PDB file of C-alpha atoms and ligand atoms in Angstrom:
ATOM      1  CA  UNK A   1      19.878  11.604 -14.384  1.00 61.00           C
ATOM      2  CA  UNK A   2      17.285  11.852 -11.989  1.00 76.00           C
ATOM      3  CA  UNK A   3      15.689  14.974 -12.864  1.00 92.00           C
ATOM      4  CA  UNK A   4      12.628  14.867 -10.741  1.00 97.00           C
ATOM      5  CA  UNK A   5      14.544  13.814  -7.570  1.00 97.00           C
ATOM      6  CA  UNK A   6      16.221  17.295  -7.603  1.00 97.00           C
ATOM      7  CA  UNK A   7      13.485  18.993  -8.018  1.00 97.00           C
ATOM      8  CA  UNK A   8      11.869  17.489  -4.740  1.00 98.00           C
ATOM      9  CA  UNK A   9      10.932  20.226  -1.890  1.00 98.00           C
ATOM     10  CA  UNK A  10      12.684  18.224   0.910  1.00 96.00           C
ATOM     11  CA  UNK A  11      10.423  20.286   3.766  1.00 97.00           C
ATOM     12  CA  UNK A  12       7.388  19.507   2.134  1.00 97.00           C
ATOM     13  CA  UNK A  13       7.503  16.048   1.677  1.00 98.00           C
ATOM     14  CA  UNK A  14       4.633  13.728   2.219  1.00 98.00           C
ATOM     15  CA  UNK A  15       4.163  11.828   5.001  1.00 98.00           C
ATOM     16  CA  UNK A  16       2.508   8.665   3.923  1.00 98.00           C
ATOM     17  CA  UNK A  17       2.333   7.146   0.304  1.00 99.00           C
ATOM     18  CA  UNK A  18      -0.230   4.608  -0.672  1.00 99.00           C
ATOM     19  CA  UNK A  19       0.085   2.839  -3.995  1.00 99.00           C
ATOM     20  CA  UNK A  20      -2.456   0.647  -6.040  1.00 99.00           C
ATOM     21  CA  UNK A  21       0.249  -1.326  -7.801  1.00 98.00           C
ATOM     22  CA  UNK A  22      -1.583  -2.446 -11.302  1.00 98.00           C
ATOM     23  CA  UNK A  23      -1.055  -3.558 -14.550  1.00 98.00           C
ATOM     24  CA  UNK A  24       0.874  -6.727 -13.877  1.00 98.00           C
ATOM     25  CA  UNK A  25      -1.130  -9.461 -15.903  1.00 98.00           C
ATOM     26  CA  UNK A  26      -1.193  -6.962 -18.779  1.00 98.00           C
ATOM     27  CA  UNK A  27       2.195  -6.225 -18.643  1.00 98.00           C
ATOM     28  CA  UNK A  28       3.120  -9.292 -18.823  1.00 98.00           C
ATOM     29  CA  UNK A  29       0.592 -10.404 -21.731  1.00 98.00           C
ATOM     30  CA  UNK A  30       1.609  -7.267 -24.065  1.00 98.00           C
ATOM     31  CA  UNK A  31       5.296  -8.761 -23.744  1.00 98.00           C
ATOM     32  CA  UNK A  32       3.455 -12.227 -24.698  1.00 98.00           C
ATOM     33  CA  UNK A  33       3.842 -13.797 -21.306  1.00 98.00           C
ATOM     34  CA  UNK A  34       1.917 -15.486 -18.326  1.00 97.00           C
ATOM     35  CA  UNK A  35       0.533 -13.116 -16.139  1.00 97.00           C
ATOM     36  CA  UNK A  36       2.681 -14.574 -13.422  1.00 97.00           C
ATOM     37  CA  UNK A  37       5.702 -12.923 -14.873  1.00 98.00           C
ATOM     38  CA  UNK A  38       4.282  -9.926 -14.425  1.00 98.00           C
ATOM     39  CA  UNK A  39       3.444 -10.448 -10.923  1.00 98.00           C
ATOM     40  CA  UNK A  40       7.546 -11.434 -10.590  1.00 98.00           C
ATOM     41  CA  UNK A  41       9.011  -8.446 -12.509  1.00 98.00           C
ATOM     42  CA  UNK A  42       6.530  -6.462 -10.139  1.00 98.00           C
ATOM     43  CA  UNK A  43       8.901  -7.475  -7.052  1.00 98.00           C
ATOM     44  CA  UNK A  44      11.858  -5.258  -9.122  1.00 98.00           C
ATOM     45  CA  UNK A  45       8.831  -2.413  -8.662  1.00 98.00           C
ATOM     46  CA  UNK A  46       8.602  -2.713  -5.026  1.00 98.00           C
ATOM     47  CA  UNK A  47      12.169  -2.984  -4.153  1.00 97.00           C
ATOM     48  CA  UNK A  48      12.792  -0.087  -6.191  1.00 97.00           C
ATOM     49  CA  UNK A  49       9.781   2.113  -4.832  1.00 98.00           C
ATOM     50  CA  UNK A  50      10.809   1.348  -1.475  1.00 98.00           C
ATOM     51  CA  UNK A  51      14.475   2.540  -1.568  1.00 97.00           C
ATOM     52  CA  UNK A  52      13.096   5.958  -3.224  1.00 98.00           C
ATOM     53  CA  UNK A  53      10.785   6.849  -0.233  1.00 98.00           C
ATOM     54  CA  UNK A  54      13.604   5.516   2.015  1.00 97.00           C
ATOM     55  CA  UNK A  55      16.207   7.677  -0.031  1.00 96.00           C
ATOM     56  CA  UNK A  56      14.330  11.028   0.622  1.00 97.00           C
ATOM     57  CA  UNK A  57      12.970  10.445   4.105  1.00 97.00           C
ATOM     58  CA  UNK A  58       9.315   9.219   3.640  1.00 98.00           C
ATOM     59  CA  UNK A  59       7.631   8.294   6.036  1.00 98.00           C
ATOM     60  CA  UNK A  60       4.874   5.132   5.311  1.00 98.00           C
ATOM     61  CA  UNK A  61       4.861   3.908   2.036  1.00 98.00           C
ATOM     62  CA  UNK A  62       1.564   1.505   1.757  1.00 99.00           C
ATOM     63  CA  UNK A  63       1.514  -1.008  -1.275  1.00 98.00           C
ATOM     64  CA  UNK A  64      -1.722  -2.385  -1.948  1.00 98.00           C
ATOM     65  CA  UNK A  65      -0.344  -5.670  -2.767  1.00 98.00           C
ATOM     66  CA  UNK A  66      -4.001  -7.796  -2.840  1.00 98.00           C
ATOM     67  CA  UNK A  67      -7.296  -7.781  -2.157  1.00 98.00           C
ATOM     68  CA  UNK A  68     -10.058  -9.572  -0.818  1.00 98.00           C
ATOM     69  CA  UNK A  69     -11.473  -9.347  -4.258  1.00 98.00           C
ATOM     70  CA  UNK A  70      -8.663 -10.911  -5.913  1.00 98.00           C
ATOM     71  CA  UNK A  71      -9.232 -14.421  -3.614  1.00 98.00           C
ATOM     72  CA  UNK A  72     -11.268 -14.864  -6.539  1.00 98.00           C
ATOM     73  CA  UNK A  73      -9.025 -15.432  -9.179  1.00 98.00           C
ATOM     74  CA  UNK A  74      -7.938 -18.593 -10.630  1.00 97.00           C
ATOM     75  CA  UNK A  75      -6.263 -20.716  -7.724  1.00 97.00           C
ATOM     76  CA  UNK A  76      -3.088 -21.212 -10.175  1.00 97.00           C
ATOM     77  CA  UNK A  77      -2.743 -16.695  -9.639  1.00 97.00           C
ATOM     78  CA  UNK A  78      -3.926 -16.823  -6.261  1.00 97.00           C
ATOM     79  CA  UNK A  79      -1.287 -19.758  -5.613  1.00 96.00           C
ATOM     80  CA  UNK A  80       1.993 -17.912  -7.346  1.00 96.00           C
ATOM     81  CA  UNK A  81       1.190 -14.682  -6.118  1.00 97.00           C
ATOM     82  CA  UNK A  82       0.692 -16.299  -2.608  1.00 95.00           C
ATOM     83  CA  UNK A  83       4.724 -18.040  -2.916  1.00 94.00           C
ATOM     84  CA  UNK A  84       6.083 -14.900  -4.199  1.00 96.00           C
ATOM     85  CA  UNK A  85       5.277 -12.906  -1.336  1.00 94.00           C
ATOM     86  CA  UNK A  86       6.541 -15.204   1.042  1.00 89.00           C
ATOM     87  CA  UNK A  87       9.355 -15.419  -1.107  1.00 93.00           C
ATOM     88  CA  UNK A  88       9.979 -12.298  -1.549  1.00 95.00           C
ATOM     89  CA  UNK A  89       9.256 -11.116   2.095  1.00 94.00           C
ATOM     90  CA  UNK A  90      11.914 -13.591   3.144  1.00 92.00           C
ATOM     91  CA  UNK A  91      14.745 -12.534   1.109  1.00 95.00           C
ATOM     92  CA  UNK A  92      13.919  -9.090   1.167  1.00 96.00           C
ATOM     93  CA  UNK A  93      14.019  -9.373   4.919  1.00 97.00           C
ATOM     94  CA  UNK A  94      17.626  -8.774   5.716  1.00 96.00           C
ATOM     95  CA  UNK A  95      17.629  -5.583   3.150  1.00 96.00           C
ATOM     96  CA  UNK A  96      14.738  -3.782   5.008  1.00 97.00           C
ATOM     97  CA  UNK A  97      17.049  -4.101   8.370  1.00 97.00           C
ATOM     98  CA  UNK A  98      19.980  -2.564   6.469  1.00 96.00           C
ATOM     99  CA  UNK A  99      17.715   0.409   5.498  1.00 96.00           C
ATOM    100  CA  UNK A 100      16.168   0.465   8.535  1.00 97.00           C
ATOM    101  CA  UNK A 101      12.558   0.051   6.954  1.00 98.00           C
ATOM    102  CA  UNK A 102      10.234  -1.472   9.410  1.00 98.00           C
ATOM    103  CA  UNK A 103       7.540  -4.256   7.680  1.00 98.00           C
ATOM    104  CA  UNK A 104       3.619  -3.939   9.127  1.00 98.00           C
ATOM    105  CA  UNK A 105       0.759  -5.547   7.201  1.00 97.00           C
ATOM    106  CA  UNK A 106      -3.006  -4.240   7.437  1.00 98.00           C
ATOM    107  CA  UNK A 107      -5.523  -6.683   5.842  1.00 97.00           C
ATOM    108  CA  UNK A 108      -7.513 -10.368   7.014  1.00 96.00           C
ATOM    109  CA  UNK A 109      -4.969 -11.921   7.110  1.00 94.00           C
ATOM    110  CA  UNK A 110      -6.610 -14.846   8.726  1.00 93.00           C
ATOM    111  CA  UNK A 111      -7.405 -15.720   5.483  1.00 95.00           C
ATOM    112  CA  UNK A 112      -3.696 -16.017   4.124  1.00 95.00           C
ATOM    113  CA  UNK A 113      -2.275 -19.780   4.146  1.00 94.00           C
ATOM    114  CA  UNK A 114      -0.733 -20.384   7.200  1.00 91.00           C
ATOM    115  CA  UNK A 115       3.057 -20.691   6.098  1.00 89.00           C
ATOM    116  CA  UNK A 116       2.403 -16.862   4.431  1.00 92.00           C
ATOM    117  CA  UNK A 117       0.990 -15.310   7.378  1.00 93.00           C
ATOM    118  CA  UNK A 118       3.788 -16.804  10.087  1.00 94.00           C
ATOM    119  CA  UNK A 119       6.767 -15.726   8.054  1.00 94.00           C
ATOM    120  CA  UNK A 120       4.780 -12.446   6.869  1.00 95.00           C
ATOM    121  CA  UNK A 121       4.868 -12.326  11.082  1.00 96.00           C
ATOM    122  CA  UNK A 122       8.431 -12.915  11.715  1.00 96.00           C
ATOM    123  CA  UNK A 123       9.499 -10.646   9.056  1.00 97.00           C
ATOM    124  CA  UNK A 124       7.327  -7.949  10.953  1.00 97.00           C
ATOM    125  CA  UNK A 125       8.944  -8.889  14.141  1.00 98.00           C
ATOM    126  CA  UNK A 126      12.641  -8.951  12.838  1.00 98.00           C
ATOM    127  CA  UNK A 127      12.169  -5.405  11.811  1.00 98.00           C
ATOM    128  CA  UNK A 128      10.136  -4.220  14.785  1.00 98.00           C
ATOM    129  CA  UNK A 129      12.925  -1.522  15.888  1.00 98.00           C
ATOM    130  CA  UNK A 130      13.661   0.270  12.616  1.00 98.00           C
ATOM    131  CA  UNK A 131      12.910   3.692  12.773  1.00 98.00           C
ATOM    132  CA  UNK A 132      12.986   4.421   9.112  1.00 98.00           C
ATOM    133  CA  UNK A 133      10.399   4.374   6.751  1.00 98.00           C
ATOM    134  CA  UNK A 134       7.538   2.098   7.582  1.00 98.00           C
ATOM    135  CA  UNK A 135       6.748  -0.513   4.738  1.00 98.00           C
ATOM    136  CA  UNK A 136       2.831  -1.020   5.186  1.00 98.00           C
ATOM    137  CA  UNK A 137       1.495  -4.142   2.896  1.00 98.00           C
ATOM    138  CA  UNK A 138      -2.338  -4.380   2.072  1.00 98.00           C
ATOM    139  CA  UNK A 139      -3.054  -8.112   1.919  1.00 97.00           C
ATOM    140  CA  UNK A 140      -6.427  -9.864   1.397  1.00 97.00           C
ATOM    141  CA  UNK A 141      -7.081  -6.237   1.943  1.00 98.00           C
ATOM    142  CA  UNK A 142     -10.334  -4.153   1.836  1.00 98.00           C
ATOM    143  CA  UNK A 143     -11.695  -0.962   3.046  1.00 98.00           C
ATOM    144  CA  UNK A 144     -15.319  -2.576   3.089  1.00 98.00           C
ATOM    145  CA  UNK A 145     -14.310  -5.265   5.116  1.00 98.00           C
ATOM    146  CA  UNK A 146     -12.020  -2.868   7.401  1.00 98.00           C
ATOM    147  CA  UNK A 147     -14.763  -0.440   8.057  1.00 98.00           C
ATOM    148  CA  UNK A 148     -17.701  -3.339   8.301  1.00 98.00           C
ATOM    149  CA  UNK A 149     -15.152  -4.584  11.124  1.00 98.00           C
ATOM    150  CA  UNK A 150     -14.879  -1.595  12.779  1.00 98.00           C
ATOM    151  CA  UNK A 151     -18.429  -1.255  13.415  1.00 98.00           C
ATOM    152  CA  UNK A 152     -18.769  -4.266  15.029  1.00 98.00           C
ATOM    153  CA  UNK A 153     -16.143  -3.896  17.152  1.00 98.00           C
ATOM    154  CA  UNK A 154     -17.285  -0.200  17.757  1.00 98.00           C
ATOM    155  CA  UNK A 155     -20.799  -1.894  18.164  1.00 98.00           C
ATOM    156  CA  UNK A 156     -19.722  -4.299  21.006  1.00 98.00           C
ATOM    157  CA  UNK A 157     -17.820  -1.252  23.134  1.00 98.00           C
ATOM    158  CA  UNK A 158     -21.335   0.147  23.622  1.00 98.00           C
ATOM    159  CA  UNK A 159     -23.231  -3.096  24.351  1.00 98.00           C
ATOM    160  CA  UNK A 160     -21.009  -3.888  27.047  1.00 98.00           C
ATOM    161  CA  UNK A 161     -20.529  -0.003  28.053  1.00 98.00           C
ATOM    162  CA  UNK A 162     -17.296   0.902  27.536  1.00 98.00           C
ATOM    163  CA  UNK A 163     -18.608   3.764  25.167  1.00 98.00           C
ATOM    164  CA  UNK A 164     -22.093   5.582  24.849  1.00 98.00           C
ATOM    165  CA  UNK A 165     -23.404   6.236  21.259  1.00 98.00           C
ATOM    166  CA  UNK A 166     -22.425  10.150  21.679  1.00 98.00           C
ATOM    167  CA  UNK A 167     -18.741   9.398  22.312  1.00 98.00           C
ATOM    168  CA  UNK A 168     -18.576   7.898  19.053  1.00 98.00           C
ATOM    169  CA  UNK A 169     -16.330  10.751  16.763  1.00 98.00           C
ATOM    170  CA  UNK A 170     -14.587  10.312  13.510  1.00 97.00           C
ATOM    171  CA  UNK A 171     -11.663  10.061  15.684  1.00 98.00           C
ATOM    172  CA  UNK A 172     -13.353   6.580  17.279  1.00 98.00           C
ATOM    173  CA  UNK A 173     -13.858   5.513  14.038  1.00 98.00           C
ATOM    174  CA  UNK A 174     -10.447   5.573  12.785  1.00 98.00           C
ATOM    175  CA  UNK A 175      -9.040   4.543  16.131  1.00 98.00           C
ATOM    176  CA  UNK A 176     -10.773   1.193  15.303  1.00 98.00           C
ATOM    177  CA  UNK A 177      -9.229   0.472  12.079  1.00 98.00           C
ATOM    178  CA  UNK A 178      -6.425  -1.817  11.077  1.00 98.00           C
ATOM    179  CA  UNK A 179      -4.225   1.352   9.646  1.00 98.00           C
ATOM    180  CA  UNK A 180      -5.341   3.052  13.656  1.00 98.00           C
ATOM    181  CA  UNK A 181      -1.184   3.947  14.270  1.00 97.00           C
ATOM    182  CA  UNK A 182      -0.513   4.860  10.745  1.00 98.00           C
ATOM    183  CA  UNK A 183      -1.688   8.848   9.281  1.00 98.00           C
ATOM    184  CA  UNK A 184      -3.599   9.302   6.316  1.00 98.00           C
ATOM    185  CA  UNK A 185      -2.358   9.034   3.251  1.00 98.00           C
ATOM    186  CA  UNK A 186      -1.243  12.644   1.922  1.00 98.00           C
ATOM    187  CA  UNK A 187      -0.756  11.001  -1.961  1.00 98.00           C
ATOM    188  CA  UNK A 188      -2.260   7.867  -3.499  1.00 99.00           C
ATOM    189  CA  UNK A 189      -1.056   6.837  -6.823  1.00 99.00           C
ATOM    190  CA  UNK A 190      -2.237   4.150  -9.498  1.00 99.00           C
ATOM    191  CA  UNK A 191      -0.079   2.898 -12.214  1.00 99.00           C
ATOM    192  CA  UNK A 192      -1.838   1.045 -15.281  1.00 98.00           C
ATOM    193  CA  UNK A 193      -3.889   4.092 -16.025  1.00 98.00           C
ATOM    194  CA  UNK A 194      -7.193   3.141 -14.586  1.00 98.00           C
ATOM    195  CA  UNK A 195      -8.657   5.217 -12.387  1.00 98.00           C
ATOM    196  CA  UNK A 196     -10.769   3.698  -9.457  1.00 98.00           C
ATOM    197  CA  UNK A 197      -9.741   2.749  -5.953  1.00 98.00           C
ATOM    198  CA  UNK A 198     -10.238  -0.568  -6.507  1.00 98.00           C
ATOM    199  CA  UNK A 199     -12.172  -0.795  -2.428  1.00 98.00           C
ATOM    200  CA  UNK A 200      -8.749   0.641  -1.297  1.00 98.00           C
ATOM    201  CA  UNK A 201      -8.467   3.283   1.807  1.00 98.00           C
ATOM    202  CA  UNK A 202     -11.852   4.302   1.894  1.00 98.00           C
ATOM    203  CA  UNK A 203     -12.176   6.166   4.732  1.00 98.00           C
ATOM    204  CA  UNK A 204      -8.645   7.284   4.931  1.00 98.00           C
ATOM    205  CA  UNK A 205      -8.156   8.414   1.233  1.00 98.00           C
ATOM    206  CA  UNK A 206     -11.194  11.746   1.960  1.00 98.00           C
ATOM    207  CA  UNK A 207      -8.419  13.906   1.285  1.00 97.00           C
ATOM    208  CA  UNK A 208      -5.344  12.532  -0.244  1.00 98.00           C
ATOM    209  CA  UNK A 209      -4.488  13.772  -3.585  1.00 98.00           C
ATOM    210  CA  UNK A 210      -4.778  10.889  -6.392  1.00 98.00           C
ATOM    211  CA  UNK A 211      -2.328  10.337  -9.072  1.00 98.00           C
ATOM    212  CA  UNK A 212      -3.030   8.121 -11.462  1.00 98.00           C
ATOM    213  CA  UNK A 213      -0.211   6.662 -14.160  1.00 98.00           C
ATOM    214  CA  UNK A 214      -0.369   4.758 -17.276  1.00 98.00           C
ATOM    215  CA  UNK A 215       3.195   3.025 -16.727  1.00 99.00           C
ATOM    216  CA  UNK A 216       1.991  -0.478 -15.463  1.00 99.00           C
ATOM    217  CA  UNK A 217       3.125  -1.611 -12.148  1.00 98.00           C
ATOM    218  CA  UNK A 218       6.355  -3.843 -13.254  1.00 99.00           C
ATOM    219  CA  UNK A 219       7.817  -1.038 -15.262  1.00 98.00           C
ATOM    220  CA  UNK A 220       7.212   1.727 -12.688  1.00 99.00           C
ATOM    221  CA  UNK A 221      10.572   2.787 -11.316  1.00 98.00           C
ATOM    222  CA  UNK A 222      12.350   5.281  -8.793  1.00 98.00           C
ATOM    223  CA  UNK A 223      12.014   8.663 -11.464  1.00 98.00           C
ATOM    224  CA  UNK A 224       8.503   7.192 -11.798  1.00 98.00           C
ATOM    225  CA  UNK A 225       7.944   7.565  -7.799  1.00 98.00           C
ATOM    226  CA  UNK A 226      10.163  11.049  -7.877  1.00 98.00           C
ATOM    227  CA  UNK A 227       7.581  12.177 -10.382  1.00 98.00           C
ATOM    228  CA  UNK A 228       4.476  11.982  -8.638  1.00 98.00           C
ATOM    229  CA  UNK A 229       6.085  13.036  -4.901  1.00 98.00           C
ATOM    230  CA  UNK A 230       6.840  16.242  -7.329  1.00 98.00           C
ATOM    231  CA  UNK A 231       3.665  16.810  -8.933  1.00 98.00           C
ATOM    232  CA  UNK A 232       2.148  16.261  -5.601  1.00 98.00           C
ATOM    233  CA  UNK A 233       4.274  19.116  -4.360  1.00 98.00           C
ATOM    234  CA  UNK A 234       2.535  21.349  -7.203  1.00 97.00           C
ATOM    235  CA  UNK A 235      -0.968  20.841  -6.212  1.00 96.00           C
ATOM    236  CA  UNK A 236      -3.016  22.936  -3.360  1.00 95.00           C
ATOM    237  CA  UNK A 237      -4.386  21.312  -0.874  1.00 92.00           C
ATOM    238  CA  UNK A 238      -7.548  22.999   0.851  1.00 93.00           C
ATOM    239  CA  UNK A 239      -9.204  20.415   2.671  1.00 95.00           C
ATOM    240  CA  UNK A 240     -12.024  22.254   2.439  1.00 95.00           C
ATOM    241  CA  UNK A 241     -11.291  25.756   3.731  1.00 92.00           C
TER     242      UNK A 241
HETATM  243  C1  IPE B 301      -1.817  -5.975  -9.985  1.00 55.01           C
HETATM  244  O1  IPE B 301      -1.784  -6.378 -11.325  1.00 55.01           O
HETATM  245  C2  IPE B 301      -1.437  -7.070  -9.018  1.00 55.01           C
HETATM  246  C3  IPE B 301      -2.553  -7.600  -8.230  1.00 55.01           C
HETATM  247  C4  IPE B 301      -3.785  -7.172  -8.258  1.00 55.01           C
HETATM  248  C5  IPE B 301      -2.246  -8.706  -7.347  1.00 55.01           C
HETATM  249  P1  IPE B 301      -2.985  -7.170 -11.980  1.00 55.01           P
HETATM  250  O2  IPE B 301      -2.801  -8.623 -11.716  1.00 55.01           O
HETATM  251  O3  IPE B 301      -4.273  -6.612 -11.531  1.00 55.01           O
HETATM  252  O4  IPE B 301      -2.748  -6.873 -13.533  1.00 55.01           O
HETATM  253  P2  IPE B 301      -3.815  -6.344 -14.577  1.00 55.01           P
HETATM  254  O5  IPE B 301      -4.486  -5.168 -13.952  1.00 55.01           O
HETATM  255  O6  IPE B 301      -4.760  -7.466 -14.833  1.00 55.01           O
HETATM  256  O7  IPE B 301      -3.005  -5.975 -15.772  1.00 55.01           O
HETATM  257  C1  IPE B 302      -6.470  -3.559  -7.177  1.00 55.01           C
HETATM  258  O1  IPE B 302      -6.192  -4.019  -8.452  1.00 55.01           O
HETATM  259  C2  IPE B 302      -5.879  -4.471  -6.146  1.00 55.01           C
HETATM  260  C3  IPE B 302      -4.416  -4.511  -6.079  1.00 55.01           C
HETATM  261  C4  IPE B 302      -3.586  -3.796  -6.796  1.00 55.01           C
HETATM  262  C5  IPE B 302      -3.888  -5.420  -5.100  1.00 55.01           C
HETATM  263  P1  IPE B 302      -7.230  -4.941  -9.268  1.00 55.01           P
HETATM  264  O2  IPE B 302      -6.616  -5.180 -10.576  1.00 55.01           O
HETATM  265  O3  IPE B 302      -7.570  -6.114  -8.446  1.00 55.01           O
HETATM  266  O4  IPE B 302      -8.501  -3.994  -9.349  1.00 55.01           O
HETATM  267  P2  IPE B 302      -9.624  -3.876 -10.472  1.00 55.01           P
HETATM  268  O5  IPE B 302     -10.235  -5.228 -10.591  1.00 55.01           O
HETATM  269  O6  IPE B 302      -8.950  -3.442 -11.722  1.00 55.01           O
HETATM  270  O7  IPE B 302     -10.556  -2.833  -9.950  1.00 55.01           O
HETATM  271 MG1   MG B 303      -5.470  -5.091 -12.155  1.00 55.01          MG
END
């Protein structure tokens, strides 16, 4: 059955995996429902996605799972997609310790409601010593407010001395951003066919090879995810050189 999962060069596998998961709202509406449903047939998506890149050894699989940009959507969205993660993080919680997936988040999540962001926490700390894949979620998520933080933080190092303007390197610069202990991403894929970034990975996305998919996010499943880690595989990477 899986055709593209046997086809997979084991040795050459990518490290890290980002995905903008999209297409929900208009999966949903083709099937003539809420946009909500989308959002909860998208959990199927993610539980899915995750065992694949557990299943053949990846290791970071990053799901860009909202933005800062989406705070502005109608509070009723912002609301249900707010109780299904914390739903969803909670049940999924004693799964990602049998796979031995460890949960981190990367985002403001200052700005989550304050029940999200303490379980979102405990989950991260009742998975703390998996050695697995690592599950990364992007939420209230942007690279422009990532890298605007950086600099200020990078900023305040040389006003009180700890660094001179000189010592600043690329290196610095990623040091001081929220993904600083996770590599870049080797592949970033989109489902829902559009093809932007959507203020996703800026900085870390300079050379990751984009794959972009018209399945919408709720419908995208593990041959869907074998696909694209093998079409990856067929591409050369130069960086440059
Ligand atoms: C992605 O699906 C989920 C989030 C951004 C939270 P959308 O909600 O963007 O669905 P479309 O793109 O409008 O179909
Ligand atoms: C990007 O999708 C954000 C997430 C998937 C969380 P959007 O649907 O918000 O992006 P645009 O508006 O199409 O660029
Ligand atoms: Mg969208």
């Amino acid at each position: 059955m899986s055709e593209f999962k046997e086809k997979i060069d084991k040795s050459r596998l990518p490290k890290h995996v980002a995905i903008i998961m999209d297409g929900n709202g208009r999966w949903a509406q083709e099937r003539g429902y809420d946009r909500i449903f989308g959002h909860q047939n998208g959990v199927t998506s993610v539980r899915e996605t995750t065992e694949a890149a557990a299943e053949i050894g990846i290791g970071y699989l990053t799901l860009y799972a909202f933005s800062t940009e989406n705070w502005n959507r109608p509070q009723s969205e912002v609301d249900a997609l707010m109780e299904l993660l914390v739903d969803t993080i909670e049940k999924e919680t004693p799964t990602l310790n049998k796979n031995n997936v460890r949960l981190e988040a990367i985002g403001d999540l200052n700005r989550m409601p304050g029940s999200a962001s303490e379980k979102l926490k405990r989950c991260i700390k009742q998975t703390e010593k998996n050695t697995g894949l690592t599950l990364v979620l992007a939420l209230s998520y942007s690279s422009r407010w990532e890298i605007t933080n950086a600099v200020k933080n990078i900023c305040k190092e040389v006003e009180s001395g700890r660094l001179t303007i000189d010592e600043i390197t690329d290196e610095v610069v990623s040091r001081h951003l929220t993904t600083q202990s996770i590599p870049d991403p080797d592949l970033m894929i989109r489902t829902s066919g559009e093809e932007r970034i959507s203020n996703f990975l800026l900085w870390q996305l300079a050379y990751t090879e984009l794959y972009f998919t018209k399945v919408h996010w709720p419908a995208f499943r593990k041959e869907n995810f074998f696909q694209a880690i093998y079409e990856f595989q067929q591409r050369e990477r130069r960086f440059g050189k």
